[in-house]
Amino acid sequence: MIETWNFHRWIEDIRARKAIKRKDFQLIPILVGSLDSSKLEKYGQLLASYLCDSKNLFVISSDFCHWGRRFSYTPHNPADGEIWQYIEKLDHKGMELIEKLNLPDFHTYLRSTDNTICGRYPISLLLATIEQSKKVVPSSQFPKFSMQFVKYAQSSHVKKSNDSSVSYASAVLTVVG
């Protein structure tokens, strides 16, 4: 089993919410590292039919912005208010692109902001899998997906340049209709 705090944290959250109703399910963790566009396409094709099968549950885990000197990431635009407000605006822009299921725009956002989203590759893989599903699954069987962020928090509200913070966001991908 993978020994990361994040893995155990979301497994317990899923169990607590009773998202998995069956007791005899099989859990298959996929640890995703750095992926270029050709690998995203390849793995997206491999996972596409699984994503479109309602028997499967995909869980993608990620922190969002890691802001502070200890993370070597300290951008701030005073026009956006206090530092914590800048971070929130930065994260919400990325979340908006993820909700639109727009992989190219999400990648442009990452390049232009350098936002320190840990799960950029798993998130990108999910978006690529949705794109590849359109090619792999017959259009009559292709589900319409909707992504919605349901929770956002920061570990602290950064007000001074020597403070630090990590953002957390939770989203749900559902099949519509």
mmCIF file with all atom_site columns, C-alpha atoms in Angstrom:
data_model
loop_
_atom_site.group_PDB
_atom_site.id
_atom_site.type_symbol
_atom_site.label_atom_id
_atom_site.label_alt_id
_atom_site.label_comp_id
_atom_site.label_asym_id
_atom_site.label_entity_id
_atom_site.label_seq_id
_atom_site.pdbx_PDB_ins_code
_atom_site.Cartn_x
_atom_site.Cartn_y
_atom_site.Cartn_z
_atom_site.occupancy
_atom_site.B_iso_or_equiv
_atom_site.pdbx_formal_charge
_atom_site.auth_seq_id
_atom_site.auth_comp_id
_atom_site.auth_asym_id
_atom_site.auth_atom_id
_atom_site.pdbx_PDB_model_num
ATOM 1   C CA . MET A 1 1   ? 0.000   0.000  0.000   1.00 0.00 ? 1   MET A CA 1
ATOM 2   C CA . ILE A 1 2   ? 1.146   3.535  -0.725  1.00 0.00 ? 2   ILE A CA 1
ATOM 3   C CA . GLU A 1 3   ? 2.176   5.258  2.492   1.00 0.00 ? 3   GLU A CA 1
ATOM 4   C CA . THR A 1 4   ? 1.216   8.887  2.029   1.00 0.00 ? 4   THR A CA 1
ATOM 5   C CA . TRP A 1 5   ? -0.909  10.979 4.358   1.00 0.00 ? 5   TRP A CA 1
ATOM 6   C CA . ASN A 1 6   ? -3.003  12.171 1.446   1.00 0.00 ? 6   ASN A CA 1
ATOM 7   C CA . PHE A 1 7   ? -3.897  8.649  0.305   1.00 0.00 ? 7   PHE A CA 1
ATOM 8   C CA . HIS A 1 8   ? -5.094  7.610  3.755   1.00 0.00 ? 8   HIS A CA 1
ATOM 9   C CA . ARG A 1 9   ? -6.875  10.905 4.281   1.00 0.00 ? 9   ARG A CA 1
ATOM 10  C CA . TRP A 1 10  ? -9.124  10.662 1.243   1.00 0.00 ? 10  TRP A CA 1
ATOM 11  C CA . ILE A 1 11  ? -9.811  6.954  1.719   1.00 0.00 ? 11  ILE A CA 1
ATOM 12  C CA . GLU A 1 12  ? -11.160 7.694  5.200   1.00 0.00 ? 12  GLU A CA 1
ATOM 13  C CA . ASP A 1 13  ? -13.165 10.627 3.831   1.00 0.00 ? 13  ASP A CA 1
ATOM 14  C CA . ILE A 1 14  ? -14.737 8.425  1.154   1.00 0.00 ? 14  ILE A CA 1
ATOM 15  C CA . ARG A 1 15  ? -15.630 5.789  3.735   1.00 0.00 ? 15  ARG A CA 1
ATOM 16  C CA . ALA A 1 16  ? -17.073 8.408  6.108   1.00 0.00 ? 16  ALA A CA 1
ATOM 17  C CA . ARG A 1 17  ? -19.269 9.810  3.354   1.00 0.00 ? 17  ARG A CA 1
ATOM 18  C CA . LYS A 1 18  ? -20.364 6.302  2.405   1.00 0.00 ? 18  LYS A CA 1
ATOM 19  C CA . ALA A 1 19  ? -19.483 7.034  -1.232  1.00 0.00 ? 19  ALA A CA 1
ATOM 20  C CA . ILE A 1 20  ? -18.526 3.379  -1.553  1.00 0.00 ? 20  ILE A CA 1
ATOM 21  C CA . LYS A 1 21  ? -21.605 1.388  -0.639  1.00 0.00 ? 21  LYS A CA 1
ATOM 22  C CA . ARG A 1 22  ? -20.220 -2.076 -1.346  1.00 0.00 ? 22  ARG A CA 1
ATOM 23  C CA . LYS A 1 23  ? -17.926 -3.753 1.139   1.00 0.00 ? 23  LYS A CA 1
ATOM 24  C CA . ASP A 1 24  ? -16.378 -6.028 -1.483  1.00 0.00 ? 24  ASP A CA 1
ATOM 25  C CA . PHE A 1 25  ? -14.781 -3.386 -3.689  1.00 0.00 ? 25  PHE A CA 1
ATOM 26  C CA . GLN A 1 26  ? -11.295 -3.431 -5.110  1.00 0.00 ? 26  GLN A CA 1
ATOM 27  C CA . LEU A 1 27  ? -9.131  -0.340 -4.676  1.00 0.00 ? 27  LEU A CA 1
ATOM 28  C CA . ILE A 1 28  ? -6.531  0.312  -7.346  1.00 0.00 ? 28  ILE A CA 1
ATOM 29  C CA . PRO A 1 29  ? -4.300  3.298  -6.518  1.00 0.00 ? 29  PRO A CA 1
ATOM 30  C CA . ILE A 1 30  ? -2.508  4.894  -9.433  1.00 0.00 ? 30  ILE A CA 1
ATOM 31  C CA . LEU A 1 31  ? 0.442   7.060  -8.496  1.00 0.00 ? 31  LEU A CA 1
ATOM 32  C CA . VAL A 1 32  ? 0.895   9.679  -11.219 1.00 0.00 ? 32  VAL A CA 1
ATOM 33  C CA . GLY A 1 33  ? 4.222   11.365 -11.819 1.00 0.00 ? 33  GLY A CA 1
ATOM 34  C CA . SER A 1 34  ? 5.297   13.940 -14.388 1.00 0.00 ? 34  SER A CA 1
ATOM 35  C CA . LEU A 1 35  ? 3.530   13.398 -17.712 1.00 0.00 ? 35  LEU A CA 1
ATOM 36  C CA . ASP A 1 36  ? 4.166   15.090 -21.046 1.00 0.00 ? 36  ASP A CA 1
ATOM 37  C CA . SER A 1 37  ? 1.350   15.536 -23.577 1.00 0.00 ? 37  SER A CA 1
ATOM 38  C CA . SER A 1 38  ? 1.998   12.237 -25.391 1.00 0.00 ? 38  SER A CA 1
ATOM 39  C CA . LYS A 1 39  ? 1.876   10.270 -22.125 1.00 0.00 ? 39  LYS A CA 1
ATOM 40  C CA . LEU A 1 40  ? -1.281  12.121 -21.044 1.00 0.00 ? 40  LEU A CA 1
ATOM 41  C CA . GLU A 1 41  ? -2.917  11.093 -24.316 1.00 0.00 ? 41  GLU A CA 1
ATOM 42  C CA . LYS A 1 42  ? -1.702  7.480  -24.038 1.00 0.00 ? 42  LYS A CA 1
ATOM 43  C CA . TYR A 1 43  ? -2.796  6.999  -20.418 1.00 0.00 ? 43  TYR A CA 1
ATOM 44  C CA . GLY A 1 44  ? -6.007  8.923  -21.072 1.00 0.00 ? 44  GLY A CA 1
ATOM 45  C CA . GLN A 1 45  ? -6.855  6.398  -23.797 1.00 0.00 ? 45  GLN A CA 1
ATOM 46  C CA . LEU A 1 46  ? -6.114  3.499  -21.438 1.00 0.00 ? 46  LEU A CA 1
ATOM 47  C CA . LEU A 1 47  ? -8.356  4.892  -18.674 1.00 0.00 ? 47  LEU A CA 1
ATOM 48  C CA . ALA A 1 48  ? -11.174 6.253  -20.874 1.00 0.00 ? 48  ALA A CA 1
ATOM 49  C CA . SER A 1 49  ? -13.432 3.201  -20.862 1.00 0.00 ? 49  SER A CA 1
ATOM 50  C CA . TYR A 1 50  ? -13.027 2.843  -17.086 1.00 0.00 ? 50  TYR A CA 1
ATOM 51  C CA . LEU A 1 51  ? -14.020 6.462  -16.516 1.00 0.00 ? 51  LEU A CA 1
ATOM 52  C CA . CYS A 1 52  ? -17.183 5.984  -18.585 1.00 0.00 ? 52  CYS A CA 1
ATOM 53  C CA . ASP A 1 53  ? -18.178 2.833  -16.671 1.00 0.00 ? 53  ASP A CA 1
ATOM 54  C CA . SER A 1 54  ? -20.492 3.759  -13.795 1.00 0.00 ? 54  SER A CA 1
ATOM 55  C CA . LYS A 1 55  ? -19.136 0.863  -11.711 1.00 0.00 ? 55  LYS A CA 1
ATOM 56  C CA . ASN A 1 56  ? -15.864 2.731  -11.265 1.00 0.00 ? 56  ASN A CA 1
ATOM 57  C CA . LEU A 1 57  ? -15.029 5.590  -8.933  1.00 0.00 ? 57  LEU A CA 1
ATOM 58  C CA . PHE A 1 58  ? -12.075 7.851  -9.686  1.00 0.00 ? 58  PHE A CA 1
ATOM 59  C CA . VAL A 1 59  ? -10.544 9.884  -6.861  1.00 0.00 ? 59  VAL A CA 1
ATOM 60  C CA . ILE A 1 60  ? -7.950  12.518 -7.687  1.00 0.00 ? 60  ILE A CA 1
ATOM 61  C CA . SER A 1 61  ? -6.150  14.072 -4.746  1.00 0.00 ? 61  SER A CA 1
ATOM 62  C CA . SER A 1 62  ? -4.268  17.363 -4.756  1.00 0.00 ? 62  SER A CA 1
ATOM 63  C CA . ASP A 1 63  ? -3.321  20.356 -2.683  1.00 0.00 ? 63  ASP A CA 1
ATOM 64  C CA . PHE A 1 64  ? -3.458  23.689 -4.447  1.00 0.00 ? 64  PHE A CA 1
ATOM 65  C CA . CYS A 1 65  ? -1.205  26.732 -3.965  1.00 0.00 ? 65  CYS A CA 1
ATOM 66  C CA . HIS A 1 66  ? 1.774   26.386 -1.623  1.00 0.00 ? 66  HIS A CA 1
ATOM 67  C CA . TRP A 1 67  ? 2.625   30.015 -0.880  1.00 0.00 ? 67  TRP A CA 1
ATOM 68  C CA . GLY A 1 68  ? 5.605   31.227 1.116   1.00 0.00 ? 68  GLY A CA 1
ATOM 69  C CA . ARG A 1 69  ? 9.372   31.459 1.161   1.00 0.00 ? 69  ARG A CA 1
ATOM 70  C CA . ARG A 1 70  ? 9.713   27.848 2.288   1.00 0.00 ? 70  ARG A CA 1
ATOM 71  C CA . PHE A 1 71  ? 7.945   26.843 -0.956  1.00 0.00 ? 71  PHE A CA 1
ATOM 72  C CA . SER A 1 72  ? 9.934   29.343 -3.072  1.00 0.00 ? 72  SER A CA 1
ATOM 73  C CA . TYR A 1 73  ? 6.628   30.783 -4.283  1.00 0.00 ? 73  TYR A CA 1
ATOM 74  C CA . THR A 1 74  ? 5.673   34.288 -3.171  1.00 0.00 ? 74  THR A CA 1
ATOM 75  C CA . PRO A 1 75  ? 3.857   36.156 -5.965  1.00 0.00 ? 75  PRO A CA 1
ATOM 76  C CA . HIS A 1 76  ? 1.382   38.851 -4.983  1.00 0.00 ? 76  HIS A CA 1
ATOM 77  C CA . ASN A 1 77  ? -0.511  41.534 -6.846  1.00 0.00 ? 77  ASN A CA 1
ATOM 78  C CA . PRO A 1 78  ? -1.598  44.223 -4.352  1.00 0.00 ? 78  PRO A CA 1
ATOM 79  C CA . ALA A 1 79  ? -4.512  45.047 -6.683  1.00 0.00 ? 79  ALA A CA 1
ATOM 80  C CA . ASP A 1 80  ? -6.003  41.689 -5.598  1.00 0.00 ? 80  ASP A CA 1
ATOM 81  C CA . GLY A 1 81  ? -6.069  42.687 -1.930  1.00 0.00 ? 81  GLY A CA 1
ATOM 82  C CA . GLU A 1 82  ? -4.180  40.950 0.847   1.00 0.00 ? 82  GLU A CA 1
ATOM 83  C CA . ILE A 1 83  ? -1.871  38.068 -0.003  1.00 0.00 ? 83  ILE A CA 1
ATOM 84  C CA . TRP A 1 84  ? -4.421  35.430 1.039   1.00 0.00 ? 84  TRP A CA 1
ATOM 85  C CA . GLN A 1 85  ? -6.964  37.037 -1.303  1.00 0.00 ? 85  GLN A CA 1
ATOM 86  C CA . TYR A 1 86  ? -4.443  36.924 -4.151  1.00 0.00 ? 86  TYR A CA 1
ATOM 87  C CA . ILE A 1 87  ? -3.879  33.213 -3.451  1.00 0.00 ? 87  ILE A CA 1
ATOM 88  C CA . GLU A 1 88  ? -7.622  32.570 -3.407  1.00 0.00 ? 88  GLU A CA 1
ATOM 89  C CA . LYS A 1 89  ? -8.078  34.373 -6.736  1.00 0.00 ? 89  LYS A CA 1
ATOM 90  C CA . LEU A 1 90  ? -5.135  32.453 -8.217  1.00 0.00 ? 90  LEU A CA 1
ATOM 91  C CA . ASP A 1 91  ? -6.521  29.096 -7.088  1.00 0.00 ? 91  ASP A CA 1
ATOM 92  C CA . HIS A 1 92  ? -10.080 29.867 -8.171  1.00 0.00 ? 92  HIS A CA 1
ATOM 93  C CA . LYS A 1 93  ? -8.899  30.718 -11.691 1.00 0.00 ? 93  LYS A CA 1
ATOM 94  C CA . GLY A 1 94  ? -7.314  27.265 -11.950 1.00 0.00 ? 94  GLY A CA 1
ATOM 95  C CA . MET A 1 95  ? -10.393 25.647 -10.415 1.00 0.00 ? 95  MET A CA 1
ATOM 96  C CA . GLU A 1 96  ? -12.591 27.418 -12.975 1.00 0.00 ? 96  GLU A CA 1
ATOM 97  C CA . LEU A 1 97  ? -10.558 25.946 -15.841 1.00 0.00 ? 97  LEU A CA 1
ATOM 98  C CA . ILE A 1 98  ? -10.712 22.481 -14.288 1.00 0.00 ? 98  ILE A CA 1
ATOM 99  C CA . GLU A 1 99  ? -14.503 22.812 -13.936 1.00 0.00 ? 99  GLU A CA 1
ATOM 100 C CA . LYS A 1 100 ? -14.653 23.662 -17.647 1.00 0.00 ? 100 LYS A CA 1
ATOM 101 C CA . LEU A 1 101 ? -12.769 20.382 -18.271 1.00 0.00 ? 101 LEU A CA 1
ATOM 102 C CA . ASN A 1 102 ? -10.341 22.364 -20.406 1.00 0.00 ? 102 ASN A CA 1
ATOM 103 C CA . LEU A 1 103 ? -6.909  20.726 -20.404 1.00 0.00 ? 103 LEU A CA 1
ATOM 104 C CA . PRO A 1 104 ? -5.129  23.139 -22.809 1.00 0.00 ? 104 PRO A CA 1
ATOM 105 C CA . ASP A 1 105 ? -6.300  26.203 -20.872 1.00 0.00 ? 105 ASP A CA 1
ATOM 106 C CA . PHE A 1 106 ? -5.380  24.549 -17.549 1.00 0.00 ? 106 PHE A CA 1
ATOM 107 C CA . HIS A 1 107 ? -1.856  23.939 -18.879 1.00 0.00 ? 107 HIS A CA 1
ATOM 108 C CA . THR A 1 108 ? -1.617  27.550 -20.099 1.00 0.00 ? 108 THR A CA 1
ATOM 109 C CA . TYR A 1 109 ? -2.702  28.692 -16.622 1.00 0.00 ? 109 TYR A CA 1
ATOM 110 C CA . LEU A 1 110 ? -0.031  26.533 -14.950 1.00 0.00 ? 110 LEU A CA 1
ATOM 111 C CA . ARG A 1 111 ? 2.694   27.877 -17.262 1.00 0.00 ? 111 ARG A CA 1
ATOM 112 C CA . SER A 1 112 ? 1.646   31.506 -16.811 1.00 0.00 ? 112 SER A CA 1
ATOM 113 C CA . THR A 1 113 ? 1.186   31.426 -13.016 1.00 0.00 ? 113 THR A CA 1
ATOM 114 C CA . ASP A 1 114 ? 3.617   28.691 -11.911 1.00 0.00 ? 114 ASP A CA 1
ATOM 115 C CA . ASN A 1 115 ? 0.977   27.850 -9.279  1.00 0.00 ? 115 ASN A CA 1
ATOM 116 C CA . THR A 1 116 ? 2.376   25.098 -7.080  1.00 0.00 ? 116 THR A CA 1
ATOM 117 C CA . ILE A 1 117 ? -0.514  22.646 -7.476  1.00 0.00 ? 117 ILE A CA 1
ATOM 118 C CA . CYS A 1 118 ? 0.875   19.278 -6.346  1.00 0.00 ? 118 CYS A CA 1
ATOM 119 C CA . GLY A 1 119 ? -1.657  17.252 -8.303  1.00 0.00 ? 119 GLY A CA 1
ATOM 120 C CA . ARG A 1 120 ? -1.243  19.061 -11.598 1.00 0.00 ? 120 ARG A CA 1
ATOM 121 C CA . TYR A 1 121 ? -0.423  15.761 -13.323 1.00 0.00 ? 121 TYR A CA 1
ATOM 122 C CA . PRO A 1 122 ? -3.267  13.656 -11.856 1.00 0.00 ? 122 PRO A CA 1
ATOM 123 C CA . ILE A 1 123 ? -5.697  16.512 -12.599 1.00 0.00 ? 123 ILE A CA 1
ATOM 124 C CA . SER A 1 124 ? -4.302  16.781 -16.129 1.00 0.00 ? 124 SER A CA 1
ATOM 125 C CA . LEU A 1 125 ? -4.628  13.026 -16.549 1.00 0.00 ? 125 LEU A CA 1
ATOM 126 C CA . LEU A 1 126 ? -8.293  13.157 -15.540 1.00 0.00 ? 126 LEU A CA 1
ATOM 127 C CA . LEU A 1 127 ? -8.927  15.972 -18.038 1.00 0.00 ? 127 LEU A CA 1
ATOM 128 C CA . ALA A 1 128 ? -7.021  14.050 -20.734 1.00 0.00 ? 128 ALA A CA 1
ATOM 129 C CA . THR A 1 129 ? -9.019  10.912 -19.936 1.00 0.00 ? 129 THR A CA 1
ATOM 130 C CA . ILE A 1 130 ? -12.256 12.834 -20.451 1.00 0.00 ? 130 ILE A CA 1
ATOM 131 C CA . GLU A 1 131 ? -10.928 14.133 -23.791 1.00 0.00 ? 131 GLU A CA 1
ATOM 132 C CA . GLN A 1 132 ? -9.834  10.647 -24.852 1.00 0.00 ? 132 GLN A CA 1
ATOM 133 C CA . SER A 1 133 ? -13.178 9.171  -23.787 1.00 0.00 ? 133 SER A CA 1
ATOM 134 C CA . LYS A 1 134 ? -14.795 11.072 -26.637 1.00 0.00 ? 134 LYS A CA 1
ATOM 135 C CA . LYS A 1 135 ? -12.562 9.165  -29.070 1.00 0.00 ? 135 LYS A CA 1
ATOM 136 C CA . VAL A 1 136 ? -12.725 5.729  -27.442 1.00 0.00 ? 136 VAL A CA 1
ATOM 137 C CA . VAL A 1 137 ? -16.332 5.440  -26.292 1.00 0.00 ? 137 VAL A CA 1
ATOM 138 C CA . PRO A 1 138 ? -19.125 5.422  -28.919 1.00 0.00 ? 138 PRO A CA 1
ATOM 139 C CA . SER A 1 139 ? -20.955 8.759  -28.916 1.00 0.00 ? 139 SER A CA 1
ATOM 140 C CA . SER A 1 140 ? -24.232 7.020  -28.012 1.00 0.00 ? 140 SER A CA 1
ATOM 141 C CA . GLN A 1 141 ? -22.607 5.749  -24.796 1.00 0.00 ? 141 GLN A CA 1
ATOM 142 C CA . PHE A 1 142 ? -20.529 8.796  -23.965 1.00 0.00 ? 142 PHE A CA 1
ATOM 143 C CA . PRO A 1 143 ? -21.650 10.376 -20.713 1.00 0.00 ? 143 PRO A CA 1
ATOM 144 C CA . LYS A 1 144 ? -21.799 14.124 -20.228 1.00 0.00 ? 144 LYS A CA 1
ATOM 145 C CA . PHE A 1 145 ? -19.500 15.082 -17.370 1.00 0.00 ? 145 PHE A CA 1
ATOM 146 C CA . SER A 1 146 ? -19.816 17.978 -14.952 1.00 0.00 ? 146 SER A CA 1
ATOM 147 C CA . MET A 1 147 ? -17.033 19.044 -12.587 1.00 0.00 ? 147 MET A CA 1
ATOM 148 C CA . GLN A 1 148 ? -17.838 21.171 -9.563  1.00 0.00 ? 148 GLN A CA 1
ATOM 149 C CA . PHE A 1 149 ? -15.583 22.295 -6.741  1.00 0.00 ? 149 PHE A CA 1
ATOM 150 C CA . VAL A 1 150 ? -17.395 21.822 -3.452  1.00 0.00 ? 150 VAL A CA 1
ATOM 151 C CA . LYS A 1 151 ? -14.860 22.984 -0.888  1.00 0.00 ? 151 LYS A CA 1
ATOM 152 C CA . TYR A 1 152 ? -11.903 25.335 -0.716  1.00 0.00 ? 152 TYR A CA 1
ATOM 153 C CA . ALA A 1 153 ? -9.732  26.274 2.243   1.00 0.00 ? 153 ALA A CA 1
ATOM 154 C CA . GLN A 1 154 ? -6.344  27.729 3.090   1.00 0.00 ? 154 GLN A CA 1
ATOM 155 C CA . SER A 1 155 ? -4.221  26.544 5.999   1.00 0.00 ? 155 SER A CA 1
ATOM 156 C CA . SER A 1 156 ? -3.812  30.194 7.007   1.00 0.00 ? 156 SER A CA 1
ATOM 157 C CA . HIS A 1 157 ? -4.679  33.632 5.684   1.00 0.00 ? 157 HIS A CA 1
ATOM 158 C CA . VAL A 1 158 ? -1.324  35.045 4.633   1.00 0.00 ? 158 VAL A CA 1
ATOM 159 C CA . LYS A 1 159 ? -1.013  38.724 5.487   1.00 0.00 ? 159 LYS A CA 1
ATOM 160 C CA . LYS A 1 160 ? 2.770   39.181 5.616   1.00 0.00 ? 160 LYS A CA 1
ATOM 161 C CA . SER A 1 161 ? 5.484   38.096 3.212   1.00 0.00 ? 161 SER A CA 1
ATOM 162 C CA . ASN A 1 162 ? 7.098   35.839 5.834   1.00 0.00 ? 162 ASN A CA 1
ATOM 163 C CA . ASP A 1 163 ? 3.845   33.856 6.381   1.00 0.00 ? 163 ASP A CA 1
ATOM 164 C CA . SER A 1 164 ? 3.025   30.669 4.490   1.00 0.00 ? 164 SER A CA 1
ATOM 165 C CA . SER A 1 165 ? -0.063  28.772 3.460   1.00 0.00 ? 165 SER A CA 1
ATOM 166 C CA . VAL A 1 166 ? -1.241  25.669 1.618   1.00 0.00 ? 166 VAL A CA 1
ATOM 167 C CA . SER A 1 167 ? -4.581  25.664 -0.177  1.00 0.00 ? 167 SER A CA 1
ATOM 168 C CA . TYR A 1 168 ? -6.914  22.685 -0.368  1.00 0.00 ? 168 TYR A CA 1
ATOM 169 C CA . ALA A 1 169 ? -9.763  22.130 -2.811  1.00 0.00 ? 169 ALA A CA 1
ATOM 170 C CA . SER A 1 170 ? -12.269 19.324 -3.345  1.00 0.00 ? 170 SER A CA 1
ATOM 171 C CA . ALA A 1 171 ? -14.226 18.740 -6.521  1.00 0.00 ? 171 ALA A CA 1
ATOM 172 C CA . VAL A 1 172 ? -16.724 16.187 -7.717  1.00 0.00 ? 172 VAL A CA 1
ATOM 173 C CA . LEU A 1 173 ? -16.954 14.907 -11.287 1.00 0.00 ? 173 LEU A CA 1
ATOM 174 C CA . THR A 1 174 ? -20.431 13.610 -12.026 1.00 0.00 ? 174 THR A CA 1
ATOM 175 C CA . VAL A 1 175 ? -22.284 12.223 -14.995 1.00 0.00 ? 175 VAL A CA 1
ATOM 176 C CA . VAL A 1 176 ? -25.118 14.544 -15.993 1.00 0.00 ? 176 VAL A CA 1
ATOM 177 C CA . GLY A 1 177 ? -28.415 13.137 -17.230 1.00 0.00 ? 177 GLY A CA 1
#
